[in-house]
PDB file of C-alpha atoms in Angstrom:
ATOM      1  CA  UNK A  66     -50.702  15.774  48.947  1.00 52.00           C
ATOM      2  CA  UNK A  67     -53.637  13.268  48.890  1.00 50.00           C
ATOM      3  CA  UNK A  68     -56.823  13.769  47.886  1.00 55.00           C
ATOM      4  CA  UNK A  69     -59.582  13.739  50.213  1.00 56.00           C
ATOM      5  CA  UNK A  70     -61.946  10.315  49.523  1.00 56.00           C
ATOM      6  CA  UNK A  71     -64.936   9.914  47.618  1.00 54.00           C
ATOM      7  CA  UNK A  72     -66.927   9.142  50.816  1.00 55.00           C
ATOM      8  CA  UNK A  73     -65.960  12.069  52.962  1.00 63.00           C
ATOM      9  CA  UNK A  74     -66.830  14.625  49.994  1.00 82.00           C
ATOM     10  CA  UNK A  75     -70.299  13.519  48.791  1.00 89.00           C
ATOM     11  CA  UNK A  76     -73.478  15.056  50.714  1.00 93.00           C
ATOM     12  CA  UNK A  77     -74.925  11.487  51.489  1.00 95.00           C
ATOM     13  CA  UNK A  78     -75.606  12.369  55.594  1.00 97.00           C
ATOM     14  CA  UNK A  79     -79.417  12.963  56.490  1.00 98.00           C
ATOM     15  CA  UNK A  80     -79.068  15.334  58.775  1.00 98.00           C
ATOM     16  CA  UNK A  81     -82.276  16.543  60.688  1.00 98.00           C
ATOM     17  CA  UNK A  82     -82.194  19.975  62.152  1.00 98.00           C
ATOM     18  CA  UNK A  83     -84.874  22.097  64.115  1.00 97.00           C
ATOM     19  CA  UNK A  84     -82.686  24.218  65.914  1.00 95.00           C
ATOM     20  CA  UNK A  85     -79.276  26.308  64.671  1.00 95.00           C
ATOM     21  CA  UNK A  86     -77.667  24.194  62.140  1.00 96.00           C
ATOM     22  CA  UNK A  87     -80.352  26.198  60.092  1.00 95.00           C
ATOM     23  CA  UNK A  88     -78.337  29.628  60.806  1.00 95.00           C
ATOM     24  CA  UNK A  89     -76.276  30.271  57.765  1.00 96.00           C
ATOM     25  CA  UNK A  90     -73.323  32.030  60.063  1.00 95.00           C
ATOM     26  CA  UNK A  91     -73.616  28.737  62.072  1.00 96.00           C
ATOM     27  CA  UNK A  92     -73.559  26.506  58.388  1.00 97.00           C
ATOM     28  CA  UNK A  93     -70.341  28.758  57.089  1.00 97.00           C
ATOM     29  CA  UNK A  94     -68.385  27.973  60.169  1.00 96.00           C
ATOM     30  CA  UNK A  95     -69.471  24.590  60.675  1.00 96.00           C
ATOM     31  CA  UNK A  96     -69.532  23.079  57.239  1.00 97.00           C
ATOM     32  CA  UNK A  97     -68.040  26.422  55.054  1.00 97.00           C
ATOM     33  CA  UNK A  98     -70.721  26.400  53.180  1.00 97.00           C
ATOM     34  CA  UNK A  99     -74.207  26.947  53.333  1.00 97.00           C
ATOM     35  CA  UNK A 100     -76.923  24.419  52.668  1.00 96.00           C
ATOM     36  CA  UNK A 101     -80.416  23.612  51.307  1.00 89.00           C
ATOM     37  CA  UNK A 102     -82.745  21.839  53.180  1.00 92.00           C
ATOM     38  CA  UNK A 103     -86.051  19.733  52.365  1.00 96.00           C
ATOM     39  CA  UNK A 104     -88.904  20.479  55.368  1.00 98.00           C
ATOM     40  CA  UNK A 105     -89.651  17.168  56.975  1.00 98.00           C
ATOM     41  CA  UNK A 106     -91.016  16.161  60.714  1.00 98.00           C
ATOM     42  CA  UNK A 107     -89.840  14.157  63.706  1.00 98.00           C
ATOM     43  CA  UNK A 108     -92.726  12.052  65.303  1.00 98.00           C
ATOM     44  CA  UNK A 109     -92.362  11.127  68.774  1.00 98.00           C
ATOM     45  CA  UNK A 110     -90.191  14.117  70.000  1.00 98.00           C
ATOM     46  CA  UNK A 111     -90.663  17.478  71.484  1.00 98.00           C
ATOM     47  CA  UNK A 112     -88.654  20.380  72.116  1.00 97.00           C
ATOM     48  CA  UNK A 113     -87.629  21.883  74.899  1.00 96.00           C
ATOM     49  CA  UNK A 114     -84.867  24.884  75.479  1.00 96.00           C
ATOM     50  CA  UNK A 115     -81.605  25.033  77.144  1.00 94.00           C
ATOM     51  CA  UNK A 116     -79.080  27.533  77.885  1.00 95.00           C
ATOM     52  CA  UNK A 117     -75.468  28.019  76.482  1.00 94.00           C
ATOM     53  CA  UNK A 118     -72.720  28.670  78.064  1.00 94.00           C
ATOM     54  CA  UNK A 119     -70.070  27.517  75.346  1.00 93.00           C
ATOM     55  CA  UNK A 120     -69.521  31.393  74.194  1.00 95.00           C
ATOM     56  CA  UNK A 121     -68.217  30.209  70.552  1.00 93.00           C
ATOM     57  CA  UNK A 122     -71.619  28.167  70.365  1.00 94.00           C
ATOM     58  CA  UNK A 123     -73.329  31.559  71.133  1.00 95.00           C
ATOM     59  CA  UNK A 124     -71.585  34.140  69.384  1.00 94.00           C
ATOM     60  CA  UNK A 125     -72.208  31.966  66.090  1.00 92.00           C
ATOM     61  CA  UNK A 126     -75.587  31.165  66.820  1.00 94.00           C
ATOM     62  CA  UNK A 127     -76.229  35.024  68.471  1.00 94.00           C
ATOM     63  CA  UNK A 128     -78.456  32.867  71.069  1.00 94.00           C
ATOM     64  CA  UNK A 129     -77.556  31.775  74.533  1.00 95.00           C
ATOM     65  CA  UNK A 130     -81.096  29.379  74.503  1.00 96.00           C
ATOM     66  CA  UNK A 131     -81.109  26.835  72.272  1.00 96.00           C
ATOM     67  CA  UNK A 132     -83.798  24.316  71.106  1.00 96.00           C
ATOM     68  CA  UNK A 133     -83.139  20.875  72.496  1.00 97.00           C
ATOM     69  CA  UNK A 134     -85.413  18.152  71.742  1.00 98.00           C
ATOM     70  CA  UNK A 135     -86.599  15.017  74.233  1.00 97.00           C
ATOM     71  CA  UNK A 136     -88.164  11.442  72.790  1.00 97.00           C
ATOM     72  CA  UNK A 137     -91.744  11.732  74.297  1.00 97.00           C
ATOM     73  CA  UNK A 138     -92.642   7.897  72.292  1.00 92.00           C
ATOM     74  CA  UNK A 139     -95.812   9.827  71.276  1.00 96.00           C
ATOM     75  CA  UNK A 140     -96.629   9.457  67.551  1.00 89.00           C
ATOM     76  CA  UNK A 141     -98.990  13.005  68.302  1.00 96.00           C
ATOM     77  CA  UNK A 142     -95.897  14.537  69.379  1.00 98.00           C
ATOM     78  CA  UNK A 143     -93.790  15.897  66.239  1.00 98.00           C
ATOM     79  CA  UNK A 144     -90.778  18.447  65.395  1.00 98.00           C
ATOM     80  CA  UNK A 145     -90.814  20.347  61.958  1.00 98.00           C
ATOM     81  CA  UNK A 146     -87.368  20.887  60.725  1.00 98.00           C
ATOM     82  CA  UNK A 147     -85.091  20.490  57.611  1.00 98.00           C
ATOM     83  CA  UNK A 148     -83.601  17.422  56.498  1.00 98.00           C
ATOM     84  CA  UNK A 149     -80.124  18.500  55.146  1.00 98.00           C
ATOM     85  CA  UNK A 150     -77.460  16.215  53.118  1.00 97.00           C
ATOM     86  CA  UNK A 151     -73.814  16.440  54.628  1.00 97.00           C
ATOM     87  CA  UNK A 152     -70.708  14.174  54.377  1.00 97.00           C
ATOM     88  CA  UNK A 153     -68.961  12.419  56.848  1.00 96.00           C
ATOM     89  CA  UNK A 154     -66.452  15.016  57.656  1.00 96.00           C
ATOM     90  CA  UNK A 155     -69.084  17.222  58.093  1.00 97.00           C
ATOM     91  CA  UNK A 156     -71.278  14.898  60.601  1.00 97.00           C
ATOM     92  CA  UNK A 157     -67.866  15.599  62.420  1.00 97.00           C
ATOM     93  CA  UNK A 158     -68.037  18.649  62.392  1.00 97.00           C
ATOM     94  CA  UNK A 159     -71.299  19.077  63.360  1.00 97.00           C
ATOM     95  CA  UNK A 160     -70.752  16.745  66.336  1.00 97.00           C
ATOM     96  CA  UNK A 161     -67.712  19.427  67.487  1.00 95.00           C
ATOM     97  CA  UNK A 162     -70.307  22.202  67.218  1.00 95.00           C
ATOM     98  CA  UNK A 163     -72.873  20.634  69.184  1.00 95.00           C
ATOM     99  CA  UNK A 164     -72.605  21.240  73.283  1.00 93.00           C
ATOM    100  CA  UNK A 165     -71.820  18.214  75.838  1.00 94.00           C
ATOM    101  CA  UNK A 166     -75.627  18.231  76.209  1.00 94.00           C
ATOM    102  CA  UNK A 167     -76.969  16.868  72.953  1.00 96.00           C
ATOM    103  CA  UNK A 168     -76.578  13.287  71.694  1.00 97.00           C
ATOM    104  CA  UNK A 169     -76.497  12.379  68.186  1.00 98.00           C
ATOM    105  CA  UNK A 170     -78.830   9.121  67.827  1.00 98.00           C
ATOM    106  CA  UNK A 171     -80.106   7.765  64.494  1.00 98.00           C
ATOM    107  CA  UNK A 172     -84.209   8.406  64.137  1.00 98.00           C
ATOM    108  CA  UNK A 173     -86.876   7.894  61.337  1.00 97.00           C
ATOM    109  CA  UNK A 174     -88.616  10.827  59.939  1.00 98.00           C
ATOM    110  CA  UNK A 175     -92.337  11.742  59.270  1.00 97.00           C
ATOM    111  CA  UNK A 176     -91.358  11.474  55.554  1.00 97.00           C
ATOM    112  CA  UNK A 177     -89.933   7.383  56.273  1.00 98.00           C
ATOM    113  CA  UNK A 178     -86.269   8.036  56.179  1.00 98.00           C
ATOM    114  CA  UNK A 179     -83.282   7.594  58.140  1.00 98.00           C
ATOM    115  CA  UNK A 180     -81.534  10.222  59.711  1.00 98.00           C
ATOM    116  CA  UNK A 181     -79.248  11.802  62.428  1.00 98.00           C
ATOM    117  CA  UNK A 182     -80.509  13.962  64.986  1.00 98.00           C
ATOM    118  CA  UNK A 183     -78.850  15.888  68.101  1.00 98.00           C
ATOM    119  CA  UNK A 184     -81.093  15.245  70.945  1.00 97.00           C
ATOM    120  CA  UNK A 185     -81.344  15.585  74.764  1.00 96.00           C
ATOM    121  CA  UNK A 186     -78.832  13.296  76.768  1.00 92.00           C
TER     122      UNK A 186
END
């Protein structure tokens, strides 16, 4: 049996989340384990909502609307959230809970650093 690597296991992944990646059932079953997160903003996005219809998606989230954000390019505009540190085979994990309808693009945050973030196709 081989051991998983370095990379995959430490929590180096910014993460930004505004929506239910902050639900601990939604953290257990995603990453199987829950996590701590450090406040931070996203400046030129808003949010909007959208419906699920994925019924996993909604019976871990216990929503069927979901926050969904769009890139406005207006510094005024701006999306509190956590910043949470994941590893890589939990980006990938995130990426299978997330719905055909969200992207994941790489943004800057209020605070000045890099991060992922699931956004609006």
């Amino acid at each position: 049996m081989t051991e998983p690597s370095a990379a995959a296991t430490i929590p180096d992944v910014a993460l930004f989340s505004y929506g239910t990646l902050r639900v601990p059932a939604v953290q257990l079953d995603t990453f199987g384990r829950l996590l701590t997160g450090e406040p931070d903003v996203l400046p030129g996005f808003t949010i909007d909502y959208l419906e699920i219809e994925d019924a996993r998606v909604v019976g871990l989230s216990g929503r069927d609307v979901h926050p969904i954000i769009r890139r406005t390019g207006n510094r005024l505009d701006k999306v509190v959230g956590v910043l949470l540190w994941i590893t890589e085979d939990e980006l990938e994990a995130a990426d299978e809970y997330e719905v055909e309808q969200y992207n994941r693009v790489s943004v800057t945050l209020g605070s000045g650093r890099d991060a992922w973030v699931y956004v609006a196709r």
